Coordinates of N, CA and C and ligand atoms in Angstrom, one line a residue:
M1 N -5.7 68.6 -25.8 CA -6.3 68.5 -27.1 C -7.7 67.9 -26.9
N2 N -8.7 68.6 -27.5 CA -10.1 68.1 -27.4 C -10.4 67.3 -28.7
V3 N -10.8 66.1 -28.6 CA -11.4 65.4 -29.7 C -12.8 65.1 -29.4
V4 N -13.7 65.8 -30.2 CA -15.1 65.7 -29.9 C -15.7 64.9 -31.1
V5 N -16.5 63.9 -30.8 CA -17.1 63.1 -31.9 C -18.6 63.4 -31.8
L6 N -19.2 63.9 -33.0 CA -20.6 64.1 -33.1 C -21.2 62.9 -33.7
L7 N -22.1 62.2 -33.0 CA -22.8 61.0 -33.5 C -24.2 61.3 -33.8
G8 N -24.7 60.6 -34.8 CA -26.2 60.7 -35.0 C -26.5 60.0 -36.3
A9 N -27.8 59.6 -36.5 CA -28.2 59.0 -37.7 C -28.1 60.0 -38.9
P10 N -28.1 59.5 -40.1 CA -28.1 60.5 -41.2 C -29.3 61.4 -41.0
G11 N -29.1 62.7 -41.2 CA -30.1 63.7 -41.0 C -30.4 64.2 -39.6
A12 N -29.6 63.8 -38.6 CA -29.9 64.1 -37.2 C -29.5 65.6 -36.9
G13 N -28.6 66.2 -37.7 CA -28.3 67.6 -37.4 C -26.8 67.7 -37.1
K14 N -26.0 66.7 -37.4 CA -24.5 66.8 -37.1 C -23.9 67.9 -37.9
G15 N -24.2 68.0 -39.2 CA -23.5 68.9 -40.0 C -24.0 70.4 -39.8
T16 N -25.2 70.5 -39.2 CA -25.6 71.8 -38.7 C -24.9 72.3 -37.5
Q17 N -24.8 71.4 -36.6 CA -24.1 71.7 -35.3 C -22.6 71.9 -35.4
A18 N -22.0 71.1 -36.2 CA -20.5 71.0 -36.2 C -19.8 72.4 -36.4
P19 N -20.2 73.2 -37.5 CA -19.5 74.4 -37.6 C -19.8 75.4 -36.5
L20 N -21.0 75.4 -35.9 CA -21.4 76.3 -34.8 C -20.5 75.9 -33.6
L21 N -20.4 74.6 -33.4 CA -19.6 74.2 -32.2 C -18.1 74.5 -32.5
A22 N -17.7 74.4 -33.7 CA -16.3 74.7 -34.0 C -16.0 76.1 -33.7
A23 N -16.9 77.0 -34.0 CA -16.7 78.4 -33.7 C -16.6 78.7 -32.2
R24 N -17.5 77.9 -31.5 CA -17.5 78.1 -30.0 C -16.2 77.5 -29.4
L25 N -15.7 76.4 -29.9 CA -14.6 75.7 -29.3 C -13.2 76.2 -29.8
G26 N -13.3 76.8 -31.0 CA -12.0 77.2 -31.6 C -11.2 76.1 -32.2
I27 N -11.8 75.1 -32.6 CA -11.1 73.9 -33.3 C -11.9 73.6 -34.6
P28 N -11.2 73.0 -35.6 CA -11.8 72.7 -36.9 C -12.7 71.5 -36.9
V29 N -13.6 71.5 -37.9 CA -14.5 70.3 -38.1 C -13.8 69.4 -39.2
V30 N -13.8 68.1 -39.0 CA -13.5 67.2 -40.0 C -14.7 66.3 -40.3
A31 N -15.3 66.5 -41.5 CA -16.5 65.8 -41.9 C -16.2 64.8 -43.0
T32 N -16.2 63.5 -42.8 CA -15.8 62.6 -43.8 C -16.7 62.7 -45.0
G33 N -18.0 62.9 -44.8 CA -19.0 63.0 -45.9 C -18.6 64.2 -46.8
D34 N -18.2 65.3 -46.2 CA -17.8 66.5 -47.0 C -16.5 66.2 -47.8
I35 N -15.6 65.5 -47.2 CA -14.4 65.1 -47.9 C -14.7 64.2 -49.1
F36 N -15.5 63.2 -48.8 CA -15.9 62.3 -49.9 C -16.7 63.1 -51.1
R37 N -17.6 64.0 -50.7 CA -18.3 64.8 -51.7 C -17.3 65.7 -52.5
A38 N -16.3 66.2 -51.9 CA -15.3 67.0 -52.6 C -14.6 66.2 -53.6
A39 N -14.2 64.9 -53.2 CA -13.5 64.0 -54.0 C -14.4 63.6 -55.2
V40 N -15.7 63.4 -55.0 CA -16.6 63.0 -56.1 C -16.6 64.2 -57.1
R41 N -16.8 65.4 -56.5 CA -16.9 66.6 -57.4 C -15.6 66.8 -58.2
D42 N -14.5 66.5 -57.6 CA -13.2 66.7 -58.3 C -12.8 65.5 -59.2
G43 N -13.7 64.4 -59.1 CA -13.4 63.2 -60.0 C -12.1 62.5 -59.7
T44 N -11.7 62.6 -58.4 CA -10.4 61.8 -58.1 C -10.7 60.3 -58.0
P45 N -9.7 59.5 -58.0 CA -9.9 58.0 -57.8 C -10.7 57.7 -56.5
L46 N -10.3 58.4 -55.5 CA -11.1 58.2 -54.2 C -12.5 58.5 -54.4
G47 N -12.8 59.6 -55.1 CA -14.2 60.1 -55.3 C -14.9 59.0 -56.1
M48 N -14.3 58.5 -57.2 CA -15.0 57.5 -58.0 C -15.3 56.3 -57.2
E49 N -14.4 55.9 -56.4 CA -14.6 54.7 -55.5 C -15.7 54.9 -54.5
A50 N -15.6 56.1 -53.8 CA -16.6 56.4 -52.8 C -18.0 56.5 -53.3
R51 N -18.1 57.1 -54.5 CA -19.4 57.4 -55.1 C -20.3 56.1 -55.2
R52 N -19.6 55.0 -55.6 CA -20.4 53.8 -55.8 C -21.2 53.4 -54.5
Y53 N -20.5 53.6 -53.4 CA -21.2 53.3 -52.1 C -22.2 54.4 -51.7
M54 N -21.8 55.6 -51.8 CA -22.6 56.8 -51.4 C -24.0 56.7 -52.2
D55 N -23.9 56.5 -53.5 CA -25.1 56.5 -54.3 C -26.1 55.4 -53.9
A56 N -25.5 54.3 -53.3 CA -26.3 53.2 -52.9 C -26.7 53.3 -51.5
G57 N -26.3 54.4 -50.8 CA -26.7 54.6 -49.4 C -25.9 53.8 -48.4
Q58 N -24.8 53.2 -49.0 CA -24.0 52.3 -48.1 C -22.8 53.1 -47.6
L59 N -22.2 52.5 -46.5 CA -21.0 53.1 -46.0 C -19.8 52.8 -46.9
V60 N -18.9 53.7 -47.1 CA -17.7 53.5 -47.8 C -16.8 52.5 -46.9
P61 N -16.1 51.6 -47.5 CA -15.4 50.6 -46.7 C -14.4 51.2 -45.7
D62 N -14.3 50.5 -44.5 CA -13.5 51.0 -43.4 C -12.1 51.4 -43.8
E63 N -11.5 50.5 -44.6 CA -10.1 50.7 -45.0 C -9.8 52.0 -45.6
I64 N -10.7 52.4 -46.6 CA -10.5 53.6 -47.3 C -10.8 54.8 -46.3
T65 N -11.9 54.7 -45.6 CA -12.3 55.8 -44.7 C -11.3 56.1 -43.6
V66 N -10.8 55.0 -43.0 CA -9.9 55.2 -41.9 C -8.6 55.9 -42.4
K67 N -8.1 55.4 -43.5 CA -6.9 56.1 -44.0 C -7.1 57.6 -44.3
L68 N -8.2 57.9 -44.9 CA -8.5 59.2 -45.2 C -8.6 60.1 -44.0
L69 N -9.2 59.6 -42.9 CA -9.4 60.3 -41.7 C -8.0 60.5 -41.0
L70 N -7.2 59.4 -40.9 CA -6.0 59.5 -40.2 C -5.0 60.5 -40.9
D71 N -5.0 60.5 -42.3 CA -4.2 61.5 -43.0 C -4.7 62.9 -42.7
R72 N -6.0 63.1 -42.6 CA -6.5 64.4 -42.3 C -6.2 64.9 -40.8
L73 N -6.2 63.9 -39.9 CA -5.9 64.3 -38.5 C -4.4 64.6 -38.3
A74 N -3.6 64.1 -39.2 CA -2.1 64.4 -39.1 C -1.8 65.8 -39.6
R75 N -2.7 66.5 -40.2 CA -2.4 67.9 -40.7 C -2.3 68.9 -39.5
P76 N -1.5 69.9 -39.6 CA -1.2 70.8 -38.5 C -2.4 71.4 -37.8
D77 N -3.4 71.8 -38.6 CA -4.6 72.5 -38.0 C -5.4 71.6 -37.1
A78 N -5.1 70.3 -37.1 CA -5.9 69.4 -36.2 C -5.1 69.2 -34.9
A79 N -4.0 69.8 -34.7 CA -3.1 69.5 -33.6 C -3.8 70.0 -32.2
A80 N -4.5 71.1 -32.3 CA -5.1 71.6 -31.0 C -6.4 70.9 -30.7
G81 N -6.9 70.1 -31.6 CA -8.2 69.4 -31.3 C -9.0 69.4 -32.6
V82 N -10.1 68.6 -32.6 CA -10.9 68.5 -33.8 C -12.3 68.1 -33.4
I83 N -13.3 68.5 -34.2 CA -14.7 68.0 -34.1 C -14.9 67.0 -35.3
L84 N -15.2 65.8 -34.9 CA -15.4 64.8 -36.0 C -16.9 64.7 -36.3
D85 N -17.3 64.9 -37.5 CA -18.7 64.9 -37.9 C -18.8 63.7 -39.0
G86 N -19.5 62.6 -38.6 CA -19.7 61.5 -39.5 C -18.6 60.5 -39.5
F87 N -17.7 60.6 -38.5 CA -16.7 59.6 -38.2 C -16.5 59.5 -36.7
P88 N -16.3 58.3 -36.1 CA -16.4 57.0 -36.7 C -17.9 56.6 -36.9
R89 N -18.1 55.7 -37.9 CA -19.5 55.2 -38.2 C -19.6 53.7 -38.1
T90 N -18.5 53.0 -37.7 CA -18.5 51.6 -37.4 C -17.6 51.3 -36.2
G91 N -17.8 50.2 -35.6 CA -16.9 49.8 -34.5 C -15.5 49.7 -34.9
V92 N -15.2 49.2 -36.1 CA -13.8 49.2 -36.6 C -13.2 50.6 -36.7
Q93 N -14.0 51.5 -37.2 CA -13.5 52.9 -37.3 C -13.2 53.5 -35.9
A94 N -14.1 53.2 -35.0 CA -13.9 53.7 -33.6 C -12.6 53.2 -33.0
Q95 N -12.4 51.9 -33.2 CA -11.2 51.3 -32.7 C -9.9 51.9 -33.3
A96 N -10.0 52.1 -34.7 CA -8.8 52.7 -35.4 C -8.5 54.1 -34.9
L97 N -9.6 54.8 -34.6 CA -9.4 56.2 -34.1 C -8.7 56.1 -32.7
D98 N -9.3 55.3 -31.8 CA -8.7 55.1 -30.5 C -7.2 54.8 -30.5
K99 N -6.9 53.9 -31.4 CA -5.5 53.4 -31.5 C -4.6 54.6 -32.0
A100 N -5.0 55.3 -33.0 CA -4.2 56.4 -33.5 C -4.0 57.5 -32.5
L101 N -5.1 57.8 -31.7 CA -5.0 58.8 -30.7 C -4.1 58.3 -29.5
A102 N -4.2 57.1 -29.2 CA -3.4 56.5 -28.1 C -1.9 56.6 -28.4
E103 N -1.6 56.4 -29.7 CA -0.2 56.5 -30.1 C 0.4 57.9 -29.8
R104 N -0.5 58.9 -29.7 CA -0.1 60.3 -29.4 C -0.4 60.6 -28.0
G105 N -0.8 59.6 -27.2 CA -1.1 59.8 -25.7 C -2.4 60.6 -25.6
Q106 N -3.3 60.4 -26.6 CA -4.6 61.1 -26.5 C -5.8 60.2 -26.6
A107 N -7.0 60.7 -26.4 CA -8.2 59.9 -26.5 C -9.4 60.8 -26.8
V108 N -10.4 60.2 -27.3 CA -11.7 60.9 -27.5 C -12.1 61.5 -26.2
S109 N -12.4 62.9 -26.2 CA -12.8 63.6 -25.0 C -14.3 63.3 -24.7
A110 N -15.1 63.4 -25.8 CA -16.6 63.2 -25.6 C -17.2 62.7 -27.0
A111 N -18.2 61.9 -26.9 CA -18.9 61.5 -28.1 C -20.4 61.8 -27.8
V112 N -20.9 62.8 -28.6 CA -22.2 63.4 -28.3 C -23.2 62.9 -29.4
L113 N -24.2 62.1 -28.9 CA -25.2 61.6 -29.8 C -26.3 62.6 -29.9
V114 N -26.6 63.0 -31.2 CA -27.7 63.9 -31.4 C -28.9 62.9 -31.8
D115 N -29.8 62.8 -30.9 CA -30.8 61.7 -30.9 C -32.1 62.2 -31.6
V116 N -32.4 61.6 -32.7 CA -33.6 62.0 -33.5 C -34.3 60.8 -34.0
P117 N -35.7 60.6 -33.8 CA -36.4 59.5 -34.3 C -36.4 59.4 -35.8
A118 N -36.6 58.1 -36.3 CA -36.5 57.9 -37.8 C -37.4 58.7 -38.7
D119 N -38.7 58.8 -38.2 CA -39.6 59.5 -39.1 C -39.2 61.0 -39.3
E120 N -38.7 61.6 -38.3 CA -38.2 63.0 -38.4 C -36.9 63.0 -39.3
L121 N -36.1 62.0 -39.3 CA -34.9 62.0 -40.1 C -35.3 62.1 -41.6
E122 N -36.3 61.3 -42.0 CA -36.7 61.4 -43.4 C -37.2 62.8 -43.8
R123 N -37.9 63.4 -42.9 CA -38.4 64.8 -43.2 C -37.2 65.7 -43.3
R124 N -36.2 65.6 -42.4 CA -35.1 66.5 -42.5 C -34.3 66.3 -43.8
M125 N -34.0 65.0 -44.1 CA -33.1 64.8 -45.3 C -33.8 65.2 -46.6
S126 N -35.2 64.9 -46.6 CA -35.9 65.2 -47.9 C -36.0 66.7 -48.2
G127 N -35.9 67.5 -47.1 CA -36.0 69.0 -47.4 C -34.6 69.7 -47.3
R128 N -33.5 68.9 -47.2 CA -32.2 69.4 -47.0 C -31.6 70.0 -48.3
W129 N -31.0 71.2 -48.2 CA -30.2 71.8 -49.3 C -28.8 72.1 -48.6
I130 N -27.7 71.9 -49.4 CA -26.4 72.2 -48.8 C -25.7 73.1 -49.8
C131 N -24.7 73.9 -49.2 CA -24.0 74.8 -50.1 C -22.8 74.1 -50.8
R132 N -22.6 74.6 -52.0 CA -21.6 74.0 -52.9 C -20.2 74.2 -52.3
A133 N -19.9 75.3 -51.7 CA -18.5 75.6 -51.3 C -18.1 74.7 -50.1
S134 N -19.0 74.6 -49.0 CA -18.6 74.0 -47.8 C -19.5 73.0 -47.2
G135 N -20.6 72.8 -47.9 CA -21.6 71.8 -47.4 C -22.5 72.3 -46.2
H136 N -22.5 73.6 -46.0 CA -23.4 74.1 -44.9 C -24.8 73.7 -45.2
P137 N -25.5 73.0 -44.2 CA -26.8 72.6 -44.5 C -28.0 73.6 -44.2
Y138 N -29.0 73.5 -45.0 CA -30.2 74.3 -44.8 C -31.4 73.3 -44.9
H139 N -32.6 73.8 -44.5 CA -33.8 73.0 -44.7 C -34.9 73.9 -45.3
E140 N -35.6 73.4 -46.3 CA -36.5 74.4 -47.0 C -37.6 74.9 -46.0
T141 N -37.9 74.1 -45.0 CA -39.0 74.5 -44.0 C -38.4 74.9 -42.7
F142 N -37.5 74.0 -42.1 CA -37.0 74.2 -40.8 C -35.9 75.2 -40.6
S143 N -35.1 75.4 -41.7 CA -33.9 76.3 -41.5 C -33.6 76.9 -42.9
P144 N -34.5 77.7 -43.4 CA -34.3 78.2 -44.8 C -33.2 79.3 -44.8
P145 N -32.4 79.5 -45.9 CA -31.4 80.5 -46.0 C -32.1 81.9 -46.0
K146 N -31.4 82.9 -45.7 CA -32.0 84.3 -45.7 C -32.4 84.6 -47.1
S147 N -31.6 84.2 -48.1 CA -31.9 84.6 -49.5 C -32.0 83.2 -50.2
A148 N -33.1 83.0 -50.9 CA -33.4 81.6 -51.5 C -32.3 81.2 -52.4
G149 N -31.8 79.9 -52.2 CA -30.8 79.3 -53.0 C -29.4 79.7 -52.8
V150 N -29.1 80.6 -51.7 CA -27.8 81.1 -51.5 C -27.4 80.8 -50.0
C151 N -26.1 80.4 -49.8 CA -25.7 80.1 -48.5 C -25.5 81.4 -47.7
D152 N -26.0 81.5 -46.5 CA -25.9 82.7 -45.7 C -24.4 82.9 -45.3
L153 N -23.6 81.9 -45.2 CA -22.3 82.0 -44.6 C -21.2 82.3 -45.7
D154 N -21.4 81.7 -46.9 CA -20.3 81.9 -47.9 C -20.8 82.4 -49.2
G155 N -22.1 82.5 -49.4 CA -22.7 83.1 -50.6 C -22.7 82.1 -51.8
S156 N -22.3 80.9 -51.6 CA -22.3 79.9 -52.7 C -23.7 79.4 -52.9
D157 N -24.0 78.7 -54.0 CA -25.3 78.3 -54.3 C -25.6 77.0 -53.6
L158 N -26.9 76.7 -53.4 CA -27.4 75.6 -52.6 C -27.9 74.5 -53.6
Y159 N -27.6 73.2 -53.3 CA -28.1 72.1 -54.1 C -28.6 71.0 -53.2
Q160 N -29.4 70.1 -53.8 CA -29.8 68.9 -53.0 C -28.9 67.7 -53.3
R161 N -28.5 67.0 -52.2 CA -27.5 65.9 -52.4 C -28.2 64.8 -53.2
A162 N -27.3 64.1 -54.0 CA -27.8 63.0 -54.8 C -28.4 61.9 -53.9
D163 N -27.8 61.7 -52.7 CA -28.3 60.6 -51.8 C -29.4 61.1 -50.9
D164 N -30.0 62.3 -51.1 CA -31.2 62.7 -50.3 C -32.4 62.4 -51.1
R165 N -32.4 61.6 -52.1 CA -33.6 61.1 -52.8 C -34.3 60.1 -51.9
P166 N -35.7 60.0 -52.0 CA -36.4 59.1 -51.0 C -35.9 57.7 -50.9
E167 N -35.6 57.1 -52.1 CA -35.1 55.7 -52.1 C -33.8 55.5 -51.4
T168 N -32.9 56.5 -51.6 CA -31.5 56.4 -51.0 C -31.6 56.8 -49.5
I169 N -32.5 57.7 -49.2 CA -32.7 58.0 -47.7 C -33.1 56.7 -47.0
R170 N -34.0 56.0 -47.6 CA -34.5 54.7 -46.9 C -33.3 53.7 -46.8
A171 N -32.5 53.6 -47.9 CA -31.4 52.7 -47.9 C -30.4 53.0 -46.8
R172 N -30.1 54.3 -46.7 CA -29.1 54.8 -45.7 C -29.6 54.4 -44.3
L173 N -30.9 54.7 -44.0 CA -31.4 54.4 -42.7 C -31.3 52.9 -42.4
D174 N -31.7 52.1 -43.4 CA -31.7 50.6 -43.3 C -30.3 50.1 -43.0
Q175 N -29.4 50.7 -43.8 CA -28.0 50.1 -43.8 C -27.1 50.7 -42.8
Q176 N -27.4 51.9 -42.2 CA -26.4 52.5 -41.4 C -26.7 52.6 -39.9
L177 N -28.0 52.4 -39.6 CA -28.4 52.6 -38.2 C -27.8 51.5 -37.3
G178 N -27.6 50.3 -37.8 CA -27.0 49.2 -37.0 C -25.6 49.5 -36.6
A179 N -24.8 50.0 -37.6 CA -23.4 50.4 -37.3 C -23.4 51.5 -36.3
L180 N -24.3 52.5 -36.4 CA -24.3 53.6 -35.4 C -24.5 53.0 -34.0
T181 N -25.3 52.0 -33.8 CA -25.5 51.4 -32.5 C -24.2 50.8 -32.0
E182 N -23.4 50.2 -32.9 CA -22.1 49.7 -32.5 C -21.2 50.8 -32.0
V183 N -21.2 51.9 -32.7 CA -20.3 53.1 -32.3 C -20.8 53.6 -30.9
I184 N -22.1 53.7 -30.8 CA -22.6 54.2 -29.5 C -22.2 53.3 -28.3
D185 N -22.3 52.0 -28.6 CA -21.9 51.0 -27.6 C -20.4 51.1 -27.3
H186 N -19.6 51.4 -28.3 CA -18.2 51.5 -28.1 C -17.9 52.7 -27.1
Y187 N -18.5 53.8 -27.4 CA -18.2 55.0 -26.5 C -18.9 54.9 -25.2
R188 N -20.0 54.1 -25.1 CA -20.6 53.9 -23.8 C -19.6 53.1 -22.9
A189 N -19.0 52.1 -23.5 CA -18.0 51.3 -22.8 C -16.9 52.1 -22.3
S190 N -16.4 53.1 -23.1 CA -15.3 53.9 -22.6 C -15.7 55.1 -21.8
G191 N -17.0 55.2 -21.6 CA -17.4 56.3 -20.6 C -17.5 57.7 -21.1
V192 N -17.4 57.9 -22.5 CA -17.4 59.2 -23.0 C -18.7 59.6 -23.7
I193 N -19.7 58.7 -23.7 CA -20.9 59.0 -24.5 C -21.8 60.0 -23.7
A194 N -22.4 60.9 -24.5 CA -23.5 61.8 -23.9 C -24.6 61.8 -25.0
S195 N -25.8 62.1 -24.6 CA -26.9 62.1 -25.6 C -27.7 63.4 -25.4
V196 N -28.0 64.0 -26.5 CA -28.8 65.2 -26.5 C -30.1 65.0 -27.3
D197 N -31.2 65.7 -26.9 CA -32.4 65.6 -27.7 C -32.3 66.4 -28.9
G198 N -32.2 65.7 -30.1 CA -32.0 66.4 -31.3 C -33.3 66.9 -32.0
L199 N -34.5 66.7 -31.3 CA -35.8 67.2 -31.8 C -36.0 68.7 -31.5
Q200 N -35.2 69.2 -30.6 CA -35.3 70.6 -30.3 C -34.9 71.5 -31.4
G201 N -35.1 72.8 -31.3 CA -34.6 73.7 -32.3 C -33.1 73.7 -32.4
I202 N -32.5 74.3 -33.4 CA -31.1 74.3 -33.6 C -30.3 74.9 -32.5
D203 N -30.8 76.1 -32.0 CA -30.0 76.7 -30.9 C -30.1 75.9 -29.6
A204 N -31.3 75.3 -29.3 CA -31.4 74.5 -28.1 C -30.6 73.3 -28.2
V205 N -30.4 72.7 -29.4 CA -29.6 71.5 -29.5 C -28.1 71.9 -29.2
G206 N -27.7 73.1 -29.7 CA -26.4 73.6 -29.5 C -26.1 73.8 -28.0
A207 N -27.1 74.4 -27.3 CA -26.9 74.6 -25.9 C -26.8 73.3 -25.1
A208 N -27.6 72.3 -25.5 CA -27.5 71.0 -24.9 C -26.2 70.3 -25.1
I209 N -25.6 70.5 -26.3 CA -24.3 69.9 -26.6 C -23.3 70.6 -25.7
D210 N -23.4 71.9 -25.5 CA -22.4 72.6 -24.7 C -22.4 72.0 -23.2
V211 N -23.7 71.8 -22.7 CA -23.8 71.3 -21.4 C -23.2 69.9 -21.3
A212 N -23.5 69.0 -22.3 CA -23.0 67.7 -22.3 C -21.4 67.7 -22.4
L213 N -20.9 68.6 -23.2 CA -19.4 68.7 -23.3 C -18.8 69.1 -22.0
S214 N -19.4 70.1 -21.4 CA -18.8 70.6 -20.1 C -18.8 69.5 -19.1
E215 N -19.8 68.6 -19.1 CA -19.8 67.5 -18.2 C -18.6 66.5 -18.5
H216 N -18.1 66.6 -19.7 CA -16.9 65.7 -20.0 C -15.6 66.5 -20.1
G217 N -15.7 67.7 -19.5 CA -14.4 68.5 -19.4 C -14.0 69.2 -20.6
V218 N -14.9 69.4 -21.6 CA -14.6 70.1 -22.8 C -15.2 71.5 -22.7
A219 N -14.4 72.5 -22.7 CA -14.9 73.9 -22.6 C -14.4 74.7 -23.7
P220 N -15.1 75.8 -24.1 CA -14.6 76.7 -25.1 C -13.3 77.3 -24.7
L221 N -12.4 77.6 -25.7 CA -11.2 78.2 -25.5 C -11.5 79.6 -24.9
A222 N -10.6 80.2 -24.1 CA -10.8 81.5 -23.5 C -11.2 82.5 -24.5
G223 N -12.2 83.3 -24.2 CA -12.5 84.4 -25.1 C -13.5 84.0 -26.2
Q224 N -13.8 82.7 -26.3 CA -14.7 82.2 -27.3 C -16.0 81.7 -26.8
V225 N -16.4 82.1 -25.6 CA -17.7 81.7 -25.0 C -18.8 82.4 -25.8
S226 N -19.8 81.7 -26.2 CA -20.8 82.3 -27.0 C -21.8 83.0 -26.1
Ligands
LIG301 P1 -26.6 65.4 -40.6 O1 -25.2 66.1 -40.9 O2 -26.6 64.7 -39.3 O3 -26.9 64.4 -41.7 P2 -27.8 68.0 -41.1 O4 -27.1 68.9 -40.1 O5 -27.4 68.1 -42.5 O6 -27.7 66.5 -40.6 O7 -29.4 68.2 -40.9 C1 -30.3 67.5 -41.7 C2 -31.4 68.5 -42.1 O8 -32.2 68.9 -41.0 C3 -30.9 69.8 -42.8 O9 -31.8 70.2 -43.8 C4 -30.9 70.8 -41.6 O10 -31.2 72.1 -42.0 C5 -32.1 70.3 -40.8 N1 -31.9 70.5 -39.3 C6 -30.8 70.3 -38.6 N2 -31.0 70.5 -37.3 C7 -32.3 70.8 -37.2 C8 -33.1 71.0 -36.0 N3 -32.7 71.0 -34.8 N4 -34.5 71.2 -36.3 C9 -35.0 71.2 -37.5 N5 -34.2 70.9 -38.6 C10 -32.9 70.7 -38.4
LIG302 P1 -25.3 62.0 -43.4 O1 -24.8 62.1 -42.0 O2 -26.2 63.1 -43.8 O3 -25.7 60.7 -43.8 P2 -22.5 62.4 -44.6 O4 -22.3 63.6 -45.4 O5 -21.9 62.3 -43.2 O6 -24.1 62.2 -44.5 O7 -22.1 61.1 -45.4 C1 -22.6 60.9 -46.7 C2 -22.1 59.5 -47.2 O8 -20.7 59.4 -47.2 C3 -22.6 58.3 -46.3 O9 -23.9 57.9 -46.6 C4 -21.5 57.3 -46.6 O10 -21.7 56.7 -47.9 C5 -20.2 58.2 -46.8 N1 -19.5 58.3 -45.5 C6 -19.3 59.4 -44.8 N2 -18.6 59.2 -43.6 C7 -18.4 57.9 -43.6 C8 -17.7 57.0 -42.7 N3 -17.2 57.4 -41.6 N4 -17.7 55.7 -43.0 C9 -18.2 55.2 -44.2 N5 -18.8 56.0 -45.1 C10 -18.9 57.3 -44.8

């Protein structure tokens, strides 16, 4: 079972790379941000709770997030492996994931940091549009859809996230980068961290992720080499 963690600051390109990598590896993406946004859209109690934090640019508390993630990992489609986008985001979350995997005799295979400097992150988030159906990300300048306002992949309409406003972008960077450092340190200590230059174009970042993963023994399933 391959458990791949995609790490990066808000706006680094995790959500862009995750579905591409999922297609290459043949395993699903679990993105906690997408799950929280779906809950907000559906007006569930989880969504109402999570929204308070998301709108303020803060992390949703560990207790809520860990439970959500572990429930998702227990579903059958995650049995062959999973790509985690946006989880873990704190040291506590990283430890909880390790513990849950260890109970099944498993461990994180690789944690790939998509490394992008802060000024570029602001540019990326402020031009980001995502699709209503699945959260596929686009950028008005760097990665526009083929047809304006419509997702290339599923045809749903594109919108700008409520937390991609300039003041919330700054709050997210201020409040979340410290915790990202904790998570990087956690995976450095367990020897599974790899770093790729996220300033390259989308295809080059994907190729660098593949190289980093193969160095950690994660390879595409037979027949799915891109
Ligand atoms: P994250 O999931 O890490 O927050 P996204 O994948 O949503 O990041 O990317 C943030 C924004 O940057 C999106 O608008 C996306 O289209 C754009 N983007 C992603 N990767 C690149 C890249 N390599 N070069 C330029 N823009 C990118
Ligand atoms: P991005 O990587 O672009 O910041 P995400 O879509 O991954 O965005 O997350 C959006 C928001 O959802 C975060 O700012 C945070 O409030 C919440 N969130 C997502 N994942 C987590 C997590 N693992 N722990 C706590 N909060 C999370």
